Structures are given as structure tokens and as C-alpha cells.
CSV table of C-alpha atoms in Angstrom, one decimal:
chain,number,residue,atom,x,y,z
A,20,UNK,CA,-9.9,12.2,8.8
A,21,UNK,CA,-8.9,9.0,6.3
A,22,UNK,CA,-6.7,11.2,4.6
A,23,UNK,CA,-5.1,13.5,6.9
A,24,UNK,CA,-1.9,15.1,5.7
A,25,UNK,CA,0.4,14.6,8.5
A,26,UNK,CA,-0.4,10.8,8.4
A,27,UNK,CA,0.2,10.8,4.7
A,28,UNK,CA,3.5,12.6,5.2
A,29,UNK,CA,4.4,10.3,7.9
A,30,UNK,CA,3.6,7.2,5.8
A,31,UNK,CA,5.4,8.6,3.0
A,32,UNK,CA,8.4,10.0,4.4
A,33,UNK,CA,9.1,8.4,7.7
A,34,UNK,CA,7.8,4.7,8.1
A,35,UNK,CA,10.1,2.7,5.8
A,36,UNK,CA,10.6,1.9,2.1
A,37,UNK,CA,9.2,-1.2,1.9
A,38,UNK,CA,5.7,-1.3,0.4
A,39,UNK,CA,3.8,-4.5,-0.2
A,40,UNK,CA,1.4,-3.6,-3.1
A,41,UNK,CA,-1.8,-6.3,-2.7
A,42,UNK,CA,-3.6,-6.7,-6.2
A,43,UNK,CA,-0.1,-5.7,-8.3
A,44,UNK,CA,0.3,-8.0,-11.3
A,45,UNK,CA,1.7,-7.7,-14.7
A,46,UNK,CA,-1.4,-6.2,-15.9
A,47,UNK,CA,-0.3,-2.5,-17.5
A,48,UNK,CA,-3.8,-1.5,-17.8
A,49,UNK,CA,-4.2,-1.8,-14.0
A,50,UNK,CA,-3.9,1.1,-11.8
A,51,UNK,CA,-1.6,-0.9,-9.3
A,52,UNK,CA,1.0,-1.2,-12.3
A,53,UNK,CA,1.4,2.4,-12.7
A,54,UNK,CA,1.4,3.6,-9.0
A,55,UNK,CA,4.0,0.8,-8.4
A,56,UNK,CA,6.4,2.4,-10.9
A,57,UNK,CA,5.8,5.6,-9.4
A,58,UNK,CA,6.5,4.4,-5.9
A,59,UNK,CA,9.5,3.0,-7.3
A,60,UNK,CA,10.8,6.2,-8.6
A,61,UNK,CA,10.7,7.6,-5.5
A,62,UNK,CA,12.8,5.2,-3.6
A,63,UNK,CA,10.1,2.7,-2.5
A,64,UNK,CA,10.8,-1.0,-2.6
A,65,UNK,CA,7.6,-2.3,-4.1
A,66,UNK,CA,6.7,-5.9,-3.3
A,67,UNK,CA,3.9,-7.6,-5.5
A,68,UNK,CA,1.1,-9.4,-3.5
A,69,UNK,CA,-1.2,-11.3,-6.0
A,70,UNK,CA,-2.3,-14.6,-6.2
A,71,UNK,CA,-0.3,-15.2,-9.4
A,72,UNK,CA,2.8,-14.3,-7.7
A,73,UNK,CA,4.3,-12.6,-10.4
A,74,UNK,CA,7.4,-10.7,-10.9
A,75,UNK,CA,6.7,-7.1,-11.3
A,76,UNK,CA,9.0,-4.3,-12.1
A,77,UNK,CA,11.9,-6.5,-11.0
A,78,UNK,CA,10.4,-7.6,-7.8
A,79,UNK,CA,9.4,-11.3,-6.7
A,80,UNK,CA,6.1,-11.4,-6.0
A,81,UNK,CA,4.2,-13.4,-3.3
A,82,UNK,CA,0.6,-14.8,-3.5
A,83,UNK,CA,-0.4,-13.3,0.2
A,84,UNK,CA,1.1,-11.1,2.9
A,85,UNK,CA,1.7,-13.9,4.8
A,86,UNK,CA,4.3,-15.6,2.6
A,87,UNK,CA,6.4,-12.4,2.2
A,88,UNK,CA,9.7,-13.6,4.3
A,89,UNK,CA,10.9,-9.8,5.3
A,90,UNK,CA,9.2,-7.0,6.7
A,91,UNK,CA,6.6,-4.7,5.0
A,92,UNK,CA,6.7,-1.1,6.2
A,93,UNK,CA,3.3,-0.5,4.2
A,94,UNK,CA,0.6,-2.2,2.8
A,95,UNK,CA,-0.9,-0.5,-0.2
A,96,UNK,CA,-4.3,-2.0,-1.0
A,97,UNK,CA,-5.6,-2.5,-4.6
A,98,UNK,CA,-8.6,-4.7,-3.9
A,99,UNK,CA,-12.3,-4.2,-3.8
A,100,UNK,CA,-13.5,-2.5,-0.6
A,101,UNK,CA,-15.5,-5.7,0.4
A,102,UNK,CA,-12.1,-7.5,0.6
A,103,UNK,CA,-9.8,-4.7,2.0
A,104,UNK,CA,-10.9,-5.2,5.5
A,105,UNK,CA,-9.3,-8.6,5.3
A,106,UNK,CA,-6.3,-7.3,3.9
A,107,UNK,CA,-5.8,-4.8,6.5
A,108,UNK,CA,-6.3,-7.6,9.1
A,109,UNK,CA,-3.3,-9.4,7.6
A,110,UNK,CA,-1.3,-6.2,7.5
A,111,UNK,CA,-1.7,-6.1,11.3
A,112,UNK,CA,-0.8,-9.7,11.6
A,113,UNK,CA,2.0,-9.3,9.3
A,114,UNK,CA,3.5,-6.4,11.5
A,115,UNK,CA,3.3,-3.8,9.0
A,116,UNK,CA,3.8,-0.3,10.3
A,117,UNK,CA,0.9,1.4,8.0
A,118,UNK,CA,-2.1,0.7,5.5
A,119,UNK,CA,-3.0,2.5,2.7
A,120,UNK,CA,-6.4,2.1,0.5
A,121,UNK,CA,-6.2,3.4,-2.8
A,122,UNK,CA,-8.8,5.8,-4.3
A,123,UNK,CA,-12.2,4.5,-3.8
A,124,UNK,CA,-11.4,1.7,-1.4
A,125,UNK,CA,-13.1,2.6,1.8
A,126,UNK,CA,-13.9,0.3,5.0
A,127,UNK,CA,-14.8,2.2,8.0
A,128,UNK,CA,-14.6,-0.9,10.2
A,129,UNK,CA,-11.1,-1.8,9.0
A,130,UNK,CA,-10.0,1.6,9.5
A,131,UNK,CA,-10.8,1.7,13.2
A,132,UNK,CA,-9.6,-1.9,13.6
A,133,UNK,CA,-6.2,-1.0,12.1
A,134,UNK,CA,-5.9,2.4,14.0
A,135,UNK,CA,-6.7,0.4,17.3
A,136,UNK,CA,-3.9,-2.0,16.5
A,137,UNK,CA,-1.7,1.1,16.3
A,138,UNK,CA,-1.0,1.3,12.6
A,139,UNK,CA,-1.2,4.5,10.5
A,140,UNK,CA,-3.9,4.1,7.9
A,141,UNK,CA,-4.8,6.2,5.1
A,142,UNK,CA,-8.1,5.2,2.9
A,143,UNK,CA,-9.4,6.7,-0.6
A,144,UNK,CA,-6.0,8.3,-1.6
A,145,UNK,CA,-3.3,7.4,-4.0
A,146,UNK,CA,0.4,7.7,-3.1
A,147,UNK,CA,1.5,8.5,-6.6
A,148,UNK,CA,-0.5,11.6,-6.3
A,149,UNK,CA,0.4,12.2,-2.8
A,150,UNK,CA,4.2,11.7,-3.1
A,151,UNK,CA,5.3,14.3,-5.5
A,152,UNK,CA,3.6,17.0,-3.7
A,153,UNK,CA,6.1,16.0,-0.5
A,154,UNK,CA,9.3,16.1,-2.4
A,155,UNK,CA,10.8,19.3,-3.8
């Protein structure tokens, strides 16, 4: 249900190539850093969203989703489950088309709210694992 293959495919191949990665910084030991690099290799524009607003992988960072001055298609969430629901709500407010909660990030209430708002959503999955399987 939270990782429906059709939804995963739609998010990764149809909903746009601008991904805000919430929690992405220049800390190379964090999973967000490596996942963002994989997304870039598959043609996604990665927009770092982190309180430090660092430039990561050549892309300008922003302290919050609300500060990103252009449309974000997908919001990829690398924060603790207790904070993820707020990020999902911010994604809805920002006009994103989809929200992706990373492995280990689960908030069923946020899933329900986000889907009710008309966005696609995946939880407890990793796009860096899913995307290579979709492309020849």
C-alpha cells in the first residue's frame, strides 16, 4: 500500500524531474547525500532543503520548502518520522505533485492527508533502490 509499484513508477518516471530532498546536506556519511547523487545520475534535479541551506551536488540549498523559488515536483523526505508529517504538509502547501518518505520513515496520518490532498505518496522506500529497476 505505501509502496505500490504503479505509484513508484509514476513518481519516478512521469511526475517531473525536480526533487526537493529534505534533510540533504554536505554530510557524506548521511544516506541523503548518496541518494541525491543517484537521483542526479538518473536525470533528476536535486534541490537541497536543510536548515543550513548548503549547496550540495552543485545545487543551491534552501532552509525550507517554502523558500524554494520554483516548482518542486517531488519532495523526498529524510527526516525522523516524528517530523515527516509536517514536511508532507509543507509539500502540499508548496504545490508538489508527490511526497516520498525514505526507508524507515512512516507516518500513516501524513500519508492519508497527503493522498487526500491529491498528491501521490510512497513511504518506507528508497528511490535510489527503485529507479535503477525501472530503466533499461
